[in-house]
Short mmCIF file of C-alpha atoms in Angstrom, two decimals:
data_model
loop_
_atom_site.label_atom_id
_atom_site.label_comp_id
_atom_site.label_asym_id
_atom_site.label_seq_id
_atom_site.Cartn_x
_atom_site.Cartn_y
_atom_site.Cartn_z
CA MET A 245 -0.05 0.00 0.07
CA THR A 246 1.29 3.73 -1.22
CA ASP A 247 1.89 6.46 1.61
CA ASP A 248 -1.22 8.28 -0.23
CA GLU A 249 -3.08 5.17 0.44
CA GLN A 250 -2.41 4.63 4.05
CA PHE A 251 -3.34 8.42 4.53
CA ALA A 252 -6.30 7.95 2.61
CA GLU A 253 -6.99 5.03 5.07
CA PHE A 254 -6.33 6.65 7.96
CA ALA A 255 -8.30 10.07 7.62
CA ASN A 256 -11.34 8.34 5.95
CA ALA A 257 -11.58 6.76 9.34
CA HIS A 258 -11.18 9.24 11.61
CA ALA A 259 -11.94 12.59 9.46
CA GLU A 260 -15.45 12.30 11.80
CA ARG A 261 -14.18 12.14 15.18
CA LEU A 262 -11.60 14.82 13.54
CA ARG A 263 -14.70 17.22 12.52
CA THR A 264 -16.42 16.37 15.33
CA THR A 265 -13.59 17.97 18.14
CA ALA A 266 -12.89 20.57 16.27
CA PHE A 267 -17.16 21.49 16.44
CA MET A 268 -15.83 21.40 20.19
CA LEU A 269 -13.52 23.50 19.81
CA CYS A 270 -14.92 25.78 17.39
CA ARG A 271 -19.17 25.41 17.54
CA ASP A 272 -19.46 26.08 13.98
CA TRP A 273 -19.76 22.41 11.91
CA HIS A 274 -18.77 24.41 8.66
CA LEU A 275 -15.41 26.41 10.28
CA ALA A 276 -15.20 22.75 11.92
CA GLN A 277 -15.22 21.08 8.67
CA ASP A 278 -12.26 23.87 6.74
CA LEU A 279 -10.21 23.07 10.49
CA THR A 280 -10.44 19.10 9.66
CA GLN A 281 -9.20 19.64 5.83
CA ASN A 282 -6.32 21.43 6.86
CA ALA A 283 -5.52 19.89 9.13
CA LEU A 284 -5.40 16.40 7.31
CA THR A 285 -3.90 18.78 4.90
CA LYS A 286 -1.11 19.10 7.07
CA LEU A 287 -0.80 15.63 8.33
CA PHE A 288 -0.29 14.32 4.60
CA LEU A 289 2.55 16.32 4.19
CA SER A 290 3.95 15.31 7.59
CA TRP A 291 3.02 11.29 6.45
CA ARG A 292 6.26 9.91 6.00
CA ARG A 293 7.01 10.87 10.29
CA ALA A 294 3.09 10.71 11.34
CA SER A 295 2.85 6.87 10.66
CA GLN A 296 5.62 6.04 12.53
CA SER A 297 4.14 7.82 15.75
CA ASP A 298 2.67 5.70 18.39
CA ASN A 299 -0.88 7.10 18.04
CA LEU A 300 -1.41 8.19 15.24
CA VAL A 301 -4.79 9.56 16.80
CA ALA A 302 -3.20 12.05 18.80
CA TYR A 303 -1.03 12.81 16.23
CA ALA A 304 -3.72 14.61 14.02
CA GLN A 305 -5.62 15.79 16.77
CA LYS A 306 -2.45 17.46 18.45
CA ILE A 307 -1.94 18.69 14.74
CA LEU A 308 -5.96 20.07 14.44
CA LEU A 309 -5.67 21.84 17.79
CA ARG A 310 -2.18 23.90 16.26
CA VAL A 311 -4.68 24.45 13.08
CA PHE A 312 -7.25 25.42 15.90
CA LEU A 313 -5.17 27.51 18.06
CA ASP A 314 -3.53 29.17 14.59
CA HIS A 315 -6.25 30.18 13.17
CA ARG A 316 -7.83 32.16 16.48
CA ARG A 317 -5.42 33.68 16.52
CA ARG A 318 -5.03 35.05 13.50
CA ARG A 319 -8.58 36.20 13.86
CA SER A 320 -8.06 37.26 17.24
CA SER A 321 -8.63 40.45 16.29
CA SER A 322 -12.59 39.67 14.90
CA GLU A 323 -12.48 37.90 18.10
CA SER A 324 -16.38 38.64 20.14
CA ALA A 325 -16.43 39.67 23.62
CA SER A 326 -17.30 35.92 25.71
CA GLY A 327 -18.30 38.46 29.28
CA MET A 328 -21.52 39.21 27.53
CA LEU A 329 -22.72 35.19 28.03
CA LEU A 330 -21.83 35.56 31.71
CA GLU A 331 -24.80 38.57 32.81
CA PRO A 332 -26.65 37.31 35.24
CA ALA A 333 -29.95 38.57 33.45
CA TYR A 334 -29.29 35.62 31.05
CA ARG A 335 -28.49 32.76 33.46
CA GLU A 336 -31.40 33.63 35.01
CA SER A 337 -34.07 33.35 32.04
CA PRO A 338 -34.40 29.50 31.55
CA GLU A 339 -35.09 29.81 28.19
CA LEU A 340 -31.29 31.14 27.45
CA ARG A 341 -29.23 28.68 29.74
CA LEU A 342 -26.45 27.91 28.48
CA THR A 343 -25.62 25.10 26.81
CA MET A 344 -22.22 22.86 27.80
CA LEU A 345 -21.13 23.15 24.25
CA ASP A 346 -21.86 27.77 24.95
CA ALA A 347 -20.45 27.56 28.25
CA LEU A 348 -17.16 25.64 26.81
CA GLY A 349 -17.71 28.41 24.69
CA CYS A 350 -16.76 31.01 26.64
CA LEU A 351 -13.65 29.86 27.87
CA PRO A 352 -10.70 30.48 26.49
CA GLU A 353 -9.15 28.52 23.07
CA ARG A 354 -6.27 27.18 25.35
CA ASP A 355 -8.11 26.13 28.37
CA ARG A 356 -11.28 25.18 25.96
CA ALA A 357 -8.54 23.12 24.17
CA ILE A 358 -7.67 21.16 27.75
CA VAL A 359 -10.77 20.36 29.29
CA ILE A 360 -12.06 18.89 25.53
CA LEU A 361 -8.81 16.96 25.35
CA ARG A 362 -9.62 15.58 29.28
CA TYR A 363 -13.06 15.06 29.61
CA PHE A 364 -13.91 14.60 25.61
CA GLU A 365 -11.05 12.91 24.56
CA ASP A 366 -10.15 10.80 27.83
CA TYR A 367 -6.69 12.57 27.90
CA SER A 368 -4.54 11.64 30.05
CA VAL A 369 -3.26 15.07 31.95
CA ASP A 370 0.58 13.99 30.93
CA ARG A 371 -0.42 13.92 27.38
CA VAL A 372 -2.71 16.93 27.45
CA ALA A 373 0.01 18.65 28.45
CA ASP A 374 2.51 16.69 25.34
CA VAL A 375 -0.11 17.97 23.26
CA LEU A 376 -0.70 20.99 23.77
CA GLU A 377 2.85 21.49 25.05
CA LEU A 378 2.29 22.93 28.17
CA PRO A 379 3.77 22.18 31.02
CA VAL A 380 1.94 19.81 33.78
CA SER A 381 1.24 21.41 36.32
CA VAL A 382 -0.33 24.50 33.54
CA VAL A 383 -2.49 21.41 32.65
CA LYS A 384 -4.01 20.62 35.41
CA SER A 385 -4.38 24.41 37.03
CA GLN A 386 -5.98 25.32 34.42
CA THR A 387 -8.18 22.58 34.32
CA ARG A 388 -9.15 23.19 37.54
CA ARG A 389 -10.00 27.39 37.24
CA SER A 390 -12.18 25.88 33.76
CA LEU A 391 -14.06 23.74 35.69
CA ALA A 392 -14.51 25.88 38.15
CA LYS A 393 -16.17 28.23 35.16
CA LEU A 394 -17.49 26.14 33.74
CA ARG A 395 -19.68 25.49 36.79
CA GLU A 396 -20.09 29.30 37.05
CA LEU A 397 -21.69 29.67 34.05
CA LEU A 398 -23.99 26.29 33.86
CA ALA A 399 -27.82 26.40 35.01
CA GLU A 400 -28.14 24.64 38.76
CA GLU A 401 -29.39 21.21 37.17
CA GLN A 402 -26.38 20.83 35.16
CA LEU A 403 -23.82 22.01 37.83
CA ALA A 404 -25.78 18.64 39.68
CA LEU A 405 -24.09 16.36 36.81
CA PHE A 406 -20.07 17.52 37.44
CA GLY A 407 -20.15 19.20 41.47
CA MET B 217 -17.10 13.88 37.66
CA THR B 218 -15.19 13.28 34.49
CA GLU B 219 -18.15 11.12 33.01
CA ASP B 220 -20.91 13.17 33.76
CA LEU B 221 -18.76 15.88 32.42
CA ARG B 222 -17.81 13.60 29.13
CA ALA B 223 -22.03 12.47 28.99
CA LEU B 224 -23.28 16.39 29.55
CA MET B 225 -20.71 17.16 25.80
CA ARG B 226 -22.01 13.92 24.14
CA ALA B 227 -25.79 14.62 24.59
CA GLU B 228 -25.24 18.12 23.47
CA LEU B 229 -23.31 16.40 20.23
CA ASN B 230 -25.75 14.07 19.61
CA ASN B 231 -28.78 17.46 19.86
CA GLU B 232 -26.61 18.76 16.68
CA ARG B 233 -27.46 17.66 13.26
CA PRO B 234 -23.60 17.99 11.96
CA PRO B 235 -24.02 18.75 7.33
CA PRO B 236 -22.32 15.88 6.01
CA LEU B 237 -18.74 15.93 5.68
CA GLY B 238 -17.81 15.92 2.16
CA ASP B 239 -14.87 15.43 0.89
CA VAL B 240 -12.28 16.75 2.99
CA VAL B 241 -10.24 13.59 2.87
CA GLY B 242 -9.95 13.71 -1.11
CA ALA B 243 -9.94 17.61 -0.12
CA ALA B 244 -6.82 16.76 1.50
CA LEU B 245 -5.05 14.84 -1.01
CA ARG B 246 -5.31 17.28 -3.27
CA ASP B 247 -4.35 20.18 -1.58
CA GLY B 248 -1.67 18.58 -0.14
CA ARG B 249 -0.60 16.98 -3.10
CA ARG B 250 -0.24 20.54 -4.49
CA ILE B 251 1.68 22.43 -1.61
CA LYS B 252 4.63 19.44 -2.28
CA ARG B 253 4.53 20.05 -6.05
CA ARG B 254 5.23 23.80 -5.05
CA ARG B 255 7.67 22.99 -2.53
CA ARG B 256 9.50 20.95 -5.24
CA ARG B 257 9.74 23.14 -7.32
CA ALA B 258 10.48 26.32 -4.91
CA GLY B 259 13.38 23.86 -3.73
CA MET B 260 14.66 23.11 -7.66
CA ALA B 261 14.15 26.69 -8.01
CA GLY B 262 16.36 27.88 -5.29
CA ALA B 263 18.94 25.15 -5.41
CA GLY B 264 19.48 25.31 -9.00
CA ALA B 265 18.11 28.76 -9.83
CA ALA B 266 21.68 28.46 -11.65
CA GLY B 267 21.22 25.77 -13.64
CA LEU B 268 17.89 26.76 -14.92
CA ILE B 269 18.73 29.87 -16.36
CA ALA B 270 21.53 28.42 -17.74
CA VAL B 271 19.61 25.47 -19.73
CA VAL B 272 16.31 28.25 -20.31
CA LEU B 273 19.26 30.26 -22.15
CA PHE B 274 21.56 27.54 -23.32
CA GLY B 275 18.56 26.43 -25.08
CA THR B 276 17.61 29.10 -26.71
CA VAL B 277 20.60 30.56 -27.63
CA ALA B 278 22.79 27.13 -28.88
CA ALA B 279 20.28 26.36 -30.90
CA HIS B 280 21.45 29.59 -33.30
CA SER B 281 24.89 30.63 -31.91
CA GLU B 282 27.69 29.26 -33.60
CA PRO B 283 29.24 25.83 -32.85
CA ARG B 284 30.72 26.40 -29.52
CA ARG B 285 31.43 25.56 -26.48
CA ALA B 286 29.30 26.35 -23.36
CA VAL B 287 29.57 26.60 -19.70
CA VAL B 288 26.83 25.35 -17.98
CA ALA B 289 26.62 26.07 -14.83
CA ASP B 290 24.18 22.70 -13.83
CA PRO B 291 26.63 19.89 -14.77
CA ALA B 292 23.25 17.56 -15.93
CA ALA B 293 22.45 19.79 -18.50
CA ALA B 294 26.11 18.70 -20.21
CA PRO B 295 24.84 16.30 -21.61
CA ALA B 296 22.51 18.12 -24.35
CA LEU B 297 24.98 20.57 -25.33
CA PRO B 298 25.40 19.96 -29.12
CA SER B 299 28.97 20.46 -28.86
CA PRO B 300 30.38 19.07 -25.75
CA ALA B 301 33.96 20.56 -24.28
CA SER B 302 36.63 18.39 -23.44
CA PRO B 303 36.66 17.65 -20.02
CA ALA B 304 40.04 20.22 -19.45
CA ALA B 305 38.12 22.78 -20.86
CA MET B 306 35.26 22.23 -18.80
CA ALA B 307 36.96 22.50 -15.73
CA ARG B 308 38.06 25.36 -17.20
CA ALA B 309 35.36 27.29 -17.56
CA ALA B 310 33.37 25.67 -14.20
CA GLN B 311 36.42 27.82 -12.09
CA LYS B 312 35.97 30.67 -14.08
CA VAL B 313 32.11 30.92 -14.35
CA SER B 314 30.23 31.99 -10.92
CA PRO B 315 27.34 29.85 -10.29
CA GLY B 316 25.07 32.10 -10.91
CA SER B 317 26.22 33.04 -13.97
CA VAL B 318 24.40 32.01 -17.47
CA PRO B 319 25.83 29.55 -20.01
CA VAL B 320 29.11 31.69 -22.06
CA THR B 321 31.01 30.47 -24.24
CA VAL B 322 33.77 28.08 -22.95
CA SER B 323 36.51 28.47 -20.88
CA PRO B 324 39.84 31.18 -19.93
CA PRO B 325 38.93 33.84 -21.65
CA ALA B 326 41.52 36.37 -23.66
CA THR B 327 40.07 38.58 -20.76
CA VAL B 328 39.51 42.41 -21.64
CA ALA B 329 37.96 43.33 -18.79
CA PRO B 330 37.11 41.58 -15.10
CA GLU B 331 33.73 39.59 -15.83
CA ARG B 332 31.18 41.29 -13.05
CA SER B 333 28.46 41.31 -11.69
CA LEU B 334 25.49 44.12 -10.54
CA THR B 335 22.34 45.83 -9.34
CA VAL B 336 20.41 48.09 -11.93
CA HIS B 337 17.32 49.16 -9.93
CA SER B 338 15.16 50.00 -13.28
CA GLY B 339 12.98 52.36 -10.81
CA MET B 340 9.80 50.90 -12.07
CA GLU B 341 8.39 47.98 -11.26
CA ARG B 342 6.73 47.14 -15.10
CA ALA B 343 6.59 49.48 -18.26
CA ALA B 344 2.56 50.79 -18.06
CA GLY B 345 0.14 50.22 -20.38
CA PRO B 346 -1.24 47.45 -22.86
CA ARG B 347 1.12 44.36 -23.11
CA LYS B 348 1.32 41.66 -26.37
CA LYS B 349 3.29 38.20 -26.56
CA ALA B 350 6.97 39.97 -27.67
CA THR B 351 7.95 39.50 -31.10
CA THR B 352 11.04 39.48 -32.76
CA GLY B 353 10.29 42.86 -34.53
CA ALA B 354 9.47 43.72 -31.80
CA MET B 355 12.53 42.81 -29.78
CA LEU B 356 14.81 45.05 -32.70
CA HIS B 357 12.51 47.81 -32.90
CA LEU B 358 13.07 48.49 -29.14
CA LEU B 359 17.05 47.66 -29.55
CA THR B 360 17.25 49.86 -31.83
CA GLN B 361 16.07 52.45 -29.56
CA LEU B 362 18.27 51.69 -27.10
CA LEU B 363 21.72 51.64 -28.96
CA PRO B 364 23.16 54.50 -29.30
CA PRO B 365 23.56 56.59 -32.18
CA GLY B 366 25.49 55.05 -35.04
CA ARG B 367 24.35 53.11 -38.69
CA THR B 368 22.62 49.80 -38.08
CA SER B 369 22.19 46.98 -40.39
CA HIS B 370 21.84 43.28 -41.04
CA ALA B 371 18.69 43.39 -38.67
CA ALA B 372 17.58 40.45 -38.06
CA VAL B 373 15.48 37.04 -36.62
CA SER B 374 15.84 33.43 -35.29
CA GLY B 375 14.57 31.44 -37.54
CA ASN B 376 12.63 29.04 -35.27
CA GLU B 377 10.06 32.12 -34.04
CA ASP B 378 12.74 32.06 -31.42
CA PRO B 379 12.68 35.56 -29.12
CA TYR B 380 16.61 35.97 -30.49
CA VAL B 381 17.32 38.78 -32.76
CA GLN B 382 20.31 39.95 -34.61
CA ILE B 383 21.94 43.83 -35.93
CA TYR B 384 25.12 45.68 -36.27
CA LEU B 385 25.63 48.66 -35.30
CA ASP B 386 28.80 50.42 -36.69
CA ARG B 387 29.40 53.70 -34.96
CA GLY B 388 31.75 54.74 -37.28
CA ASP B 389 35.30 53.10 -37.36
CA GLY B 390 33.28 49.86 -38.58
CA PRO B 391 30.51 47.44 -37.33
CA GLY B 392 30.07 44.88 -34.85
CA MET B 393 27.06 42.55 -34.20
CA ILE B 394 25.58 42.26 -31.62
CA ARG B 395 22.28 40.56 -30.46
CA VAL B 396 19.76 39.63 -27.71
CA VAL B 397 18.09 37.07 -26.24
CA LEU B 398 14.77 36.87 -23.98
CA GLY B 399 13.92 33.27 -21.86
CA GLN B 400 12.55 32.93 -19.02
CA LEU B 401 12.24 30.32 -16.02
CA PRO B 402 9.01 28.60 -14.62
CA GLU B 403 8.34 29.93 -12.02
CA ASP B 404 5.32 28.97 -9.59
CA PRO B 405 3.47 30.89 -8.49
CA ARG B 406 5.38 34.24 -9.94
CA PRO B 407 6.16 36.48 -7.95
CA PRO B 408 6.11 40.27 -9.57
CA ARG B 409 8.11 41.15 -11.84
CA GLY B 410 10.10 43.54 -9.34
CA GLY B 411 11.91 46.69 -10.63
CA THR B 412 15.49 45.70 -9.78
CA ALA B 413 18.39 43.61 -12.62
CA THR B 414 20.55 41.91 -11.65
CA VAL B 415 23.28 42.25 -14.42
CA SER B 416 26.54 39.40 -15.19
CA VAL B 417 28.76 40.73 -17.31
CA LEU B 418 30.99 37.51 -18.68
CA ARG B 419 33.74 36.75 -20.99
CA GLY B 420 34.14 34.47 -23.86
CA GLU B 421 36.61 32.53 -25.82
CA ASN B 422 37.65 31.35 -28.73
CA ASN B 423 34.05 32.62 -29.78
CA CYS B 424 33.29 35.62 -31.59
CA VAL B 425 29.98 35.53 -31.12
CA GLN B 426 30.00 35.71 -27.30
CA ASP B 427 33.06 37.90 -27.10
CA THR B 428 31.26 39.36 -24.17
CA VAL B 429 27.73 38.11 -22.60
CA VAL B 430 26.10 40.42 -20.76
CA VAL B 431 22.93 39.03 -19.11
CA SER B 432 20.33 40.66 -16.65
CA ARG B 433 17.42 38.25 -14.52
CA TRP B 434 14.57 40.47 -13.60
CA PRO B 435 12.95 38.56 -10.19
CA ASP B 436 10.20 37.23 -12.43
CA GLY B 437 12.30 34.83 -14.69
CA THR B 438 12.49 36.51 -17.32
CA ALA B 439 16.18 36.97 -18.63
CA VAL B 440 17.73 39.05 -21.69
CA GLN B 441 20.48 38.22 -22.70
CA LEU B 442 22.98 40.71 -25.17
CA ASP B 443 26.17 39.10 -27.20
CA LEU B 444 28.24 41.22 -27.60
CA ALA B 445 30.37 40.40 -31.37
CA SER B 446 34.05 40.91 -32.05
CA CYS B 447 33.42 39.13 -35.62
CA LEU B 448 30.09 39.38 -37.97
CA GLN B 449 28.07 36.54 -39.06
CA ASP B 450 30.26 35.04 -41.68
CA GLU B 451 33.40 35.32 -38.89
CA ARG B 452 34.89 38.81 -40.60
CA PRO B 453 36.40 40.87 -38.05
CA GLY B 454 33.99 42.82 -36.70
CA ARG B 455 34.51 44.86 -33.49
CA VAL B 456 32.52 44.76 -29.81
CA VAL B 457 30.93 48.08 -30.61
CA LEU B 458 29.31 48.17 -27.03
CA THR B 459 30.44 49.48 -23.37
CA ASP B 460 30.15 47.11 -20.52
CA ASP B 461 28.12 49.73 -19.28
CA GLU B 462 26.00 50.65 -22.53
CA ALA B 463 24.99 46.74 -22.63
CA THR B 464 24.44 47.02 -19.38
CA ALA B 465 21.95 49.61 -19.30
CA ILE B 466 20.02 47.83 -22.57
CA ALA B 467 20.09 44.60 -21.28
CA ALA B 468 18.68 45.89 -17.62
CA ASP B 469 15.89 47.98 -19.63
CA PRO B 470 12.50 46.80 -18.12
CA ARG B 471 10.67 47.02 -21.28
CA TRP B 472 12.23 43.92 -22.27
CA GLY B 473 10.38 40.36 -21.87
CA LEU B 474 7.91 37.75 -23.45
CA SER B 475 5.55 40.50 -23.14
CA MET B 476 5.96 43.50 -24.30
CA ASP B 477 4.31 47.17 -24.32
CA ALA B 478 1.88 46.49 -27.22
CA ASP B 479 2.52 50.07 -29.33
CA LEU B 480 5.91 48.75 -29.25
CA VAL B 481 4.73 45.73 -30.74
CA ASP B 482 3.08 46.68 -33.81
CA GLN B 483 5.87 49.85 -34.53
CA GLY B 484 8.07 46.65 -34.08
CA ASP B 485 6.01 44.40 -36.65
CA LYS B 486 5.62 47.28 -39.05
CA ARG B 487 9.20 48.41 -39.14
CA TYR B 488 10.61 44.32 -38.64
CA GLY B 489 7.45 42.31 -39.66
CA GLY B 490 9.69 41.21 -42.87
CA SER B 491 13.62 40.82 -41.21
CA PRO B 492 15.36 38.33 -42.96
CA VAL B 493 16.50 34.89 -40.65
CA PHE B 494 19.66 34.71 -39.85
CA THR B 495 22.45 31.53 -40.09
CA SER B 496 24.43 30.91 -37.16
#
């Protein structure tokens, strides 16, 4: 099997999962699709090295996260302020209750990535630190802070789930 | 807690209605292959720019010039030469010509003045106005505009539609032959023309048609080569009629290119459209 065929096989098997992770990060399916395609392109370009990795899926996730963070960095000037979501009136209105995904969107990009990797992808702290190239201590402390913020943002009944 | 959080995320994801995934894999493959091709070309262009210049210009010039031995900056091109030089001559030439040089005649010349390379700012990115594909008529027309005062004659063009022309100039002390050839390196993506040309002045040996070779190169890959001959077409004695500075100014004129000002092309075709074909 050629390199291209190997890549295509892997990509076809994992594209959907990558797109879901991308959606969790950006909460926009179309952007998630673009991010996934960019990440797969980068993966293709480094396929020789990537295919020797112990965990190819983690390698691909790492590329996806970098693509996402790069994208956010480039667009940071047009970022909307997440502080709006913290308004008490917003939280008190049941029909406007924040969902988990909305609440995740209120976290800074890197913290969001930490939470998604830790609790959605079920990565260990060490692996999250490796993927995001952060010290383990930072991952731990940011995880604590992010969870506290999520508790603040989410409705009472949802809080009970991970209190 | 972890399980609850994960369950909450999954529950919300299940409520989502994602659009069809589409052909992201195919698109990634296509983009990746295109980037790889571009990188390969960029690498080749970077590493072998001198070789490519040599191949492009030599390919155009060699077919029409005097039988001569050429110096090739890219050794890989050597087998394609019509008259391969002896190993000793090639070795001498390789020492003589810098890697960034273009094909010139072989070997250690009877140098009149030192070879040199200089940068010439034209002061403009590109001549304004509509453009047309350059013709040999336009080349001759532009050349006569750029030459210093003198009597021009024997205007002739290449026989196989290459952008390659010849003219004689007599400044009062006898005629001298000048030939001009245009070339362009393949570039992808092609950068802008730029306002600065790099000009090399080289000396030939054992080839009176290329006594002095002046080559200007532009950032977009355009190359203009002036051959100043010390003989005439039939190998009767002639003289080099331009100084290095004059030849440099001509080669670095921003109006040269594989596309040229439309008016200049029209006028050139009118004036030199029926020029005879010269033989090497």
